[in-house]
């Protein structure tokens, strides 16, 4: 059974990406054949500066491994190293109704803002379907915001199967863990690279502290009791501390004479501790780009070894005869 997922290199990874997605990737690689990639083609629809796209891509590959993806267990690769995925997206576009893509949140959000997005953004769920179907993926671990894209993928696969062969594409299942489906950002909204509200696990210590000290709280004075149930700091602390440490913090909130600043410092220490060994591993990997490049090369080769025969079978199913003449 294969599990596949990807992350777009549109910024620096944050703890929402870790708990919502990457931690599941790491756990699932123990039981399944893991295919994990950096979705670099997908980033292009926001027209990033090319040097930024390159450096975010390299960073995410290193982050993946520092956080526990093991190249001996999983196939780690770049989306753009397997261009067959673009061919499949085109082939699938012919069995995809425009209405299906017009209902996608990514498109509707832009439309609601009065923007007419570029074709790349409109096409994005179709490319994501190709990412998933090219590799016969059974399971796709993602955060809640990706649920609709998985539904679109299944709809496209069903349509293809109806037209060409009932059992051709496997219908992929999302894996969405409710308890980590939506990690709040420093402003209380969903943590997201695009909202400037992130806590980045590998930020330098000073920057990490600044992000955590910037968590929005109310203005209850230090000496007064506070409600731990509605506080963002406590919500985040739960991911990094034991139940007794969380209970301890809650008791201090209720007792008063304990300020949000104190709680934030405890959270800061807990985050640092939690990612301490990953940070060391990250430093070692970053210092050895040749090793990282070799892992990527091997991963892309493995991914292509699956993709090439699959795309050939798909083309044949559709009646494209290739180079036989
Ligand atoms: P971002 O919103 O920061 O750009 P992406 O869209 O690149 O993040 O998401 C990468 C993965 O991380 C996806 O599976 C997504 O669902 C998950 N993810 C992102 N933000 C969060 C969050 N705040 N809580 C839970 N999961 C998240
Ligand atoms: N769309 C996903 C995101 O924004 C990234 C992604 C691209 C992906 N292709 C995928 C995730 C295939 C899972 C499977 O986070």
Coordinates of C-alpha atoms and ligand atoms in Angstrom, one line a residue:
X1 CA 0.0 0.0 0.0
X2 CA 1.3 3.4 -0.9
X3 CA 1.0 6.7 0.9
X4 CA 1.9 9.9 -0.9
X5 CA 1.9 13.6 0.0
X6 CA 3.6 16.8 -0.9
X7 CA 4.1 20.3 0.4
X8 CA 4.4 23.5 -1.7
X9 CA 7.6 25.4 -1.4
X10 CA 5.9 28.8 -0.9
X11 CA 7.7 29.7 2.4
X12 CA 9.4 28.3 5.4
X13 CA 7.8 25.4 7.1
X14 CA 6.0 26.0 10.4
X15 CA 4.6 23.9 13.3
X16 CA 1.1 23.8 11.5
X17 CA 2.8 22.0 8.6
X18 CA 4.6 19.7 11.0
X19 CA 1.6 18.6 13.2
X20 CA -0.9 18.8 10.4
X21 CA 1.1 16.9 7.8
X22 CA 4.8 16.0 8.2
X23 CA 4.4 14.2 11.5
X24 CA 1.9 11.8 9.8
X25 CA 4.3 11.3 6.9
X26 CA 7.0 10.1 9.3
X27 CA 4.6 7.8 11.2
X28 CA 3.1 6.3 8.0
X29 CA 6.4 5.5 6.4
X30 CA 6.9 2.7 9.0
X31 CA 3.8 0.9 7.7
X32 CA 3.5 1.9 4.0
X33 CA 5.5 2.6 0.9
X34 CA 6.0 6.4 1.4
X35 CA 6.2 8.8 -1.6
X36 CA 6.9 12.3 -0.3
X37 CA 7.7 15.2 -2.6
X38 CA 8.1 18.9 -2.7
X39 CA 5.4 20.3 -5.0
X40 CA 7.5 22.9 -6.8
X41 CA 5.4 23.0 -10.0
X42 CA 2.5 24.0 -7.8
X43 CA 4.3 27.0 -6.4
X44 CA 4.6 28.6 -9.8
X45 CA 0.9 29.8 -9.8
X46 CA 1.8 32.5 -7.3
X47 CA 4.7 33.7 -9.5
X48 CA 7.5 33.5 -6.9
X49 CA 10.9 35.0 -7.4
X50 CA 13.0 32.1 -8.8
X51 CA 15.8 32.4 -6.3
X52 CA 13.2 32.2 -3.5
X53 CA 11.5 29.2 -5.0
X54 CA 14.9 27.4 -5.3
X55 CA 15.9 28.1 -1.7
X56 CA 12.5 27.2 -0.2
X57 CA 12.6 23.9 -2.2
X58 CA 16.0 23.0 -0.9
X59 CA 15.0 23.9 2.7
X60 CA 11.9 21.7 2.6
X61 CA 13.8 18.7 1.4
X62 CA 16.2 19.1 4.3
X63 CA 13.4 19.8 6.7
X64 CA 11.6 16.6 5.7
X65 CA 14.7 14.5 6.5
X66 CA 15.5 16.4 9.7
X67 CA 12.0 15.8 10.9
X68 CA 12.3 12.1 10.4
X69 CA 11.6 11.1 6.8
X70 CA 14.1 8.3 6.1
X71 CA 15.4 8.0 2.5
X72 CA 16.0 4.3 3.0
X73 CA 12.3 3.8 3.8
X74 CA 10.6 6.5 1.8
X75 CA 10.9 7.9 -1.7
X76 CA 11.8 11.6 -1.3
X77 CA 11.7 13.6 -4.5
X78 CA 10.9 16.8 -6.4
X79 CA 7.7 17.0 -8.3
X80 CA 9.4 18.7 -11.3
X81 CA 12.0 15.9 -11.5
X82 CA 9.2 13.7 -12.8
X83 CA 7.7 15.7 -15.7
X84 CA 5.4 12.8 -16.6
X85 CA 3.0 14.3 -14.0
X86 CA 2.4 17.2 -16.4
X87 CA 1.5 14.8 -19.2
X88 CA -0.9 13.0 -16.9
X89 CA -2.5 16.3 -15.8
X90 CA -3.1 17.2 -19.5
X91 CA -4.6 13.7 -20.2
X92 CA -6.9 14.0 -17.2
X93 CA -8.0 17.5 -18.2
X94 CA -9.9 15.8 -21.0
X95 CA -12.1 13.9 -18.5
X96 CA -12.5 16.8 -16.1
X97 CA -15.5 19.1 -16.3
X98 CA -14.7 22.8 -15.9
X99 CA -17.4 23.1 -13.4
X100 CA -15.5 20.7 -11.1
X101 CA -12.5 23.0 -11.1
X102 CA -14.7 26.2 -10.8
X103 CA -16.0 24.8 -7.5
X104 CA -12.5 24.5 -6.0
X105 CA -11.9 26.8 -3.0
X106 CA -8.6 27.9 -4.4
X107 CA -10.3 29.2 -7.5
X108 CA -13.4 30.5 -5.7
X109 CA -11.4 32.5 -3.2
X110 CA -9.6 34.4 -5.9
X111 CA -12.8 35.0 -7.8
X112 CA -14.5 36.3 -4.6
X113 CA -11.7 38.8 -4.3
X114 CA -12.5 40.0 -7.8
X115 CA -9.4 38.5 -9.3
X116 CA -9.3 36.4 -12.4
X117 CA -6.6 33.9 -11.5
X118 CA -4.0 32.5 -13.9
X119 CA -4.6 29.2 -15.6
X120 CA -2.0 27.5 -13.4
X121 CA -4.1 28.2 -10.3
X122 CA -7.3 27.1 -12.0
X123 CA -5.5 23.9 -13.1
X124 CA -4.0 23.3 -9.7
X125 CA -6.5 20.6 -8.4
X126 CA -6.0 18.8 -11.7
X127 CA -2.2 18.7 -11.3
X128 CA -2.7 17.6 -7.7
X129 CA -4.9 14.7 -9.0
X130 CA -2.2 13.8 -11.4
X131 CA 0.4 13.8 -8.5
X132 CA -1.8 11.3 -6.6
X133 CA -3.0 9.0 -9.5
X134 CA 0.3 8.7 -11.3
X135 CA 1.8 6.8 -8.4
X136 CA -1.3 4.6 -7.6
X137 CA -1.5 6.2 -4.1
X138 CA -3.8 4.5 -1.6
X139 CA -3.6 7.1 1.2
X140 CA -2.9 10.8 1.2
X141 CA -2.1 12.4 4.6
X142 CA -3.0 16.1 4.5
X143 CA -4.5 18.9 6.6
X144 CA -8.2 19.6 6.5
X145 CA -7.8 22.4 3.9
X146 CA -6.9 19.8 1.3
X147 CA -10.0 17.7 1.8
X148 CA -11.8 19.1 -1.3
X149 CA -8.8 18.5 -3.5
X150 CA -8.9 14.8 -2.6
X151 CA -12.6 14.7 -3.5
X152 CA -11.8 16.3 -6.8
X153 CA -9.1 13.7 -7.4
X154 CA -11.5 10.9 -6.7
X155 CA -14.1 12.4 -9.0
X156 CA -11.6 12.6 -11.8
X157 CA -10.4 9.0 -11.2
X158 CA -14.0 7.8 -11.2
X159 CA -14.7 9.5 -14.5
X160 CA -11.6 8.1 -16.1
X161 CA -12.5 4.6 -14.9
X162 CA -16.0 4.9 -16.2
X163 CA -14.7 5.9 -19.6
X164 CA -11.8 3.6 -20.0
X165 CA -11.6 0.8 -17.5
X166 CA -13.5 0.2 -14.3
X167 CA -10.6 -0.8 -12.2
X168 CA -7.9 1.4 -13.6
X169 CA -7.2 4.1 -11.0
X170 CA -7.2 3.4 -7.3
X171 CA -9.5 5.8 -5.5
X172 CA -7.2 7.5 -2.9
X173 CA -8.3 8.0 0.7
X174 CA -7.3 11.1 2.6
X175 CA -5.9 10.8 6.1
X176 CA -6.9 13.8 8.1
X177 CA -6.4 13.7 11.8
X178 CA -9.1 15.8 13.5
X179 CA -7.0 16.7 16.6
X180 CA -4.3 18.4 14.4
X181 CA -6.5 19.4 11.5
X182 CA -6.1 23.1 12.2
X183 CA -3.2 24.4 14.2
X184 CA -3.9 28.1 15.2
X185 CA -1.4 30.8 14.3
X186 CA -0.1 33.5 16.5
X187 CA -3.2 35.6 15.7
X188 CA -5.6 32.8 16.4
X189 CA -6.5 32.1 12.7
X190 CA -5.2 29.0 10.9
X191 CA -1.4 29.1 10.9
X192 CA -0.4 29.6 7.3
X193 CA 2.7 30.7 5.4
X194 CA 0.5 33.2 3.6
X195 CA -0.9 34.9 6.8
X196 CA 2.4 35.9 8.5
X197 CA 1.2 34.2 11.7
X198 CA 3.6 31.3 11.8
X199 CA 5.9 29.7 14.4
X200 CA 8.8 28.2 12.4
X201 CA 10.4 25.3 14.2
X202 CA 13.8 25.9 12.6
X203 CA 13.9 29.7 13.0
X204 CA 17.0 31.0 14.7
X205 CA 16.4 31.2 18.5
X206 CA 15.9 34.9 18.6
X207 CA 13.4 34.9 15.7
X208 CA 11.6 31.9 17.2
X209 CA 11.2 33.8 20.5
X210 CA 9.9 36.8 18.7
X211 CA 7.3 34.7 16.9
X212 CA 6.1 33.1 20.2
X213 CA 6.2 36.4 22.2
X214 CA 4.0 37.8 19.4
X215 CA 1.1 35.4 20.1
X216 CA -2.1 37.5 20.5
X217 CA -3.6 37.4 24.0
X218 CA -6.1 39.6 25.8
X219 CA -5.1 42.4 28.1
X220 CA -6.0 40.8 31.5
X221 CA -3.4 42.3 34.0
X222 CA -0.7 40.0 35.3
X223 CA -2.0 39.6 38.8
X224 CA -5.6 38.6 37.8
X225 CA -6.7 35.0 37.1
X226 CA -7.0 34.1 33.4
X227 CA -9.0 31.6 31.4
X228 CA -6.7 28.9 30.1
X229 CA -9.4 27.3 27.9
X230 CA -9.6 30.2 25.4
X231 CA -5.9 31.1 25.3
X232 CA -3.9 30.5 22.2
X233 CA -0.7 30.0 24.2
X234 CA -2.2 27.1 26.1
X235 CA -3.7 25.6 22.9
X236 CA -0.2 25.5 21.3
X237 CA 1.5 24.4 24.6
X238 CA -0.6 21.2 24.4
X239 CA 1.3 20.0 21.4
X240 CA 4.7 20.2 23.1
X241 CA 4.1 19.4 26.8
X242 CA 2.9 16.4 28.8
X243 CA -0.7 16.4 30.3
X244 CA 0.7 17.2 33.7
X245 CA 2.7 20.2 32.4
X246 CA -0.4 21.5 30.7
X247 CA -2.5 21.0 33.9
X248 CA 0.2 22.9 35.7
X249 CA 0.0 25.8 33.3
X250 CA -3.7 25.9 33.5
X251 CA -3.6 26.0 37.3
X252 CA -1.2 28.9 37.1
X253 CA -3.6 30.8 34.8
X254 CA -6.5 30.3 37.2
X255 CA -4.4 31.3 40.3
X256 CA -3.4 34.7 38.9
X257 CA 0.0 36.4 39.3
X258 CA 1.1 34.6 36.2
X259 CA 1.3 36.6 33.0
X260 CA 0.9 35.7 29.4
X261 CA 4.6 36.5 29.0
X262 CA 5.5 33.8 31.5
X263 CA 3.4 31.3 29.6
X264 CA 4.9 32.3 26.3
X265 CA 8.4 31.7 27.7
X266 CA 7.4 28.2 28.9
X267 CA 6.0 27.6 25.4
X268 CA 9.3 28.9 23.8
X269 CA 11.4 26.5 26.0
X270 CA 9.1 23.6 25.1
X271 CA 9.2 24.2 21.4
X272 CA 13.0 24.4 21.5
X273 CA 13.3 21.2 23.4
X274 CA 10.8 19.4 21.2
X275 CA 12.7 20.1 18.0
X276 CA 16.2 20.0 19.5
X277 CA 17.4 16.8 17.9
X278 CA 15.7 17.6 14.6
X279 CA 17.5 21.0 14.6
X280 CA 20.9 19.3 15.0
X281 CA 20.1 16.9 12.2
X282 CA 19.1 19.8 10.1
X283 CA 22.4 21.5 10.6
X284 CA 24.3 18.4 9.6
X285 CA 22.3 17.9 6.4
X286 CA 22.6 21.6 5.5
X287 CA 26.3 21.2 5.7
X288 CA 26.4 18.3 3.3
X289 CA 24.6 19.4 0.1
X290 CA 26.2 16.6 -1.9
X291 CA 24.5 14.0 0.3
X292 CA 21.2 15.7 0.0
X293 CA 21.5 15.9 -3.8
X294 CA 22.3 12.2 -4.0
X295 CA 19.3 11.3 -1.9
X296 CA 17.1 13.4 -4.2
X297 CA 18.6 11.9 -7.3
X298 CA 17.8 8.4 -6.0
X299 CA 14.3 9.4 -4.9
X300 CA 13.5 10.9 -8.3
X301 CA 14.8 7.8 -10.1
X302 CA 12.5 5.6 -7.9
X303 CA 9.6 7.9 -8.6
X304 CA 10.2 7.8 -12.3
X305 CA 10.5 4.1 -12.3
X306 CA 6.8 4.0 -11.2
X307 CA 5.6 7.0 -13.3
X308 CA 7.0 6.0 -16.7
X309 CA 5.3 2.6 -17.1
X310 CA 2.1 4.0 -15.5
X311 CA 1.9 6.9 -18.0
X312 CA 2.5 4.4 -20.8
X313 CA -0.4 2.3 -19.7
X314 CA -2.7 5.4 -19.3
X315 CA -1.8 6.5 -22.9
X316 CA -2.5 3.1 -24.2
X317 CA -5.9 2.9 -22.4
X318 CA -6.8 6.3 -24.1
X319 CA -5.8 5.0 -27.5
X320 CA -2.6 7.0 -27.9
X321 CA -0.2 4.6 -29.7
X322 CA 3.0 6.5 -29.0
X323 CA 6.0 5.7 -31.3
X324 CA 5.0 2.4 -32.8
X325 CA 5.1 3.9 -36.4
Ligands
LIG1 P1 0.4 26.9 4.2 O1 -1.1 27.2 4.5 O2 1.2 27.3 5.4 O3 0.9 27.5 2.9 P2 0.4 24.4 2.9 O4 -0.8 24.8 2.2 O5 1.7 24.4 2.1 O6 0.6 25.4 4.1 O7 0.2 23.0 3.6 C1 1.1 21.9 3.7 C2 0.5 20.9 4.5 O8 0.4 21.3 5.9 C3 -1.0 20.5 4.1 O9 -1.2 19.2 4.2 C4 -1.8 21.4 5.0 O10 -3.1 20.8 5.1 C5 -1.0 21.3 6.3 N1 -1.2 22.5 7.1 C6 -0.9 23.8 6.8 N2 -1.2 24.6 7.8 C7 -1.8 23.9 8.7 C8 -2.4 24.2 10.0 N3 -2.5 25.4 10.5 N4 -3.0 23.2 10.7 C9 -2.9 21.9 10.3 N5 -2.4 21.6 9.1 C10 -1.8 22.5 8.3
LIG2 N1 -1.9 21.1 -2.5 C1 -1.1 20.7 -1.3 C2 -0.9 21.9 -0.4 O1 -1.2 23.0 -0.7 C3 0.3 20.2 -1.8 C4 0.1 19.1 -2.7 C5 0.4 19.1 -4.1 C6 -0.2 17.7 -2.4 N2 0.2 17.9 -4.6 C7 -0.2 17.0 -3.6 C8 -0.6 17.1 -1.2 C9 -0.5 15.6 -3.6 C10 -0.9 15.8 -1.2 C11 -0.9 15.0 -2.5 O2 -0.6 21.7 0.7

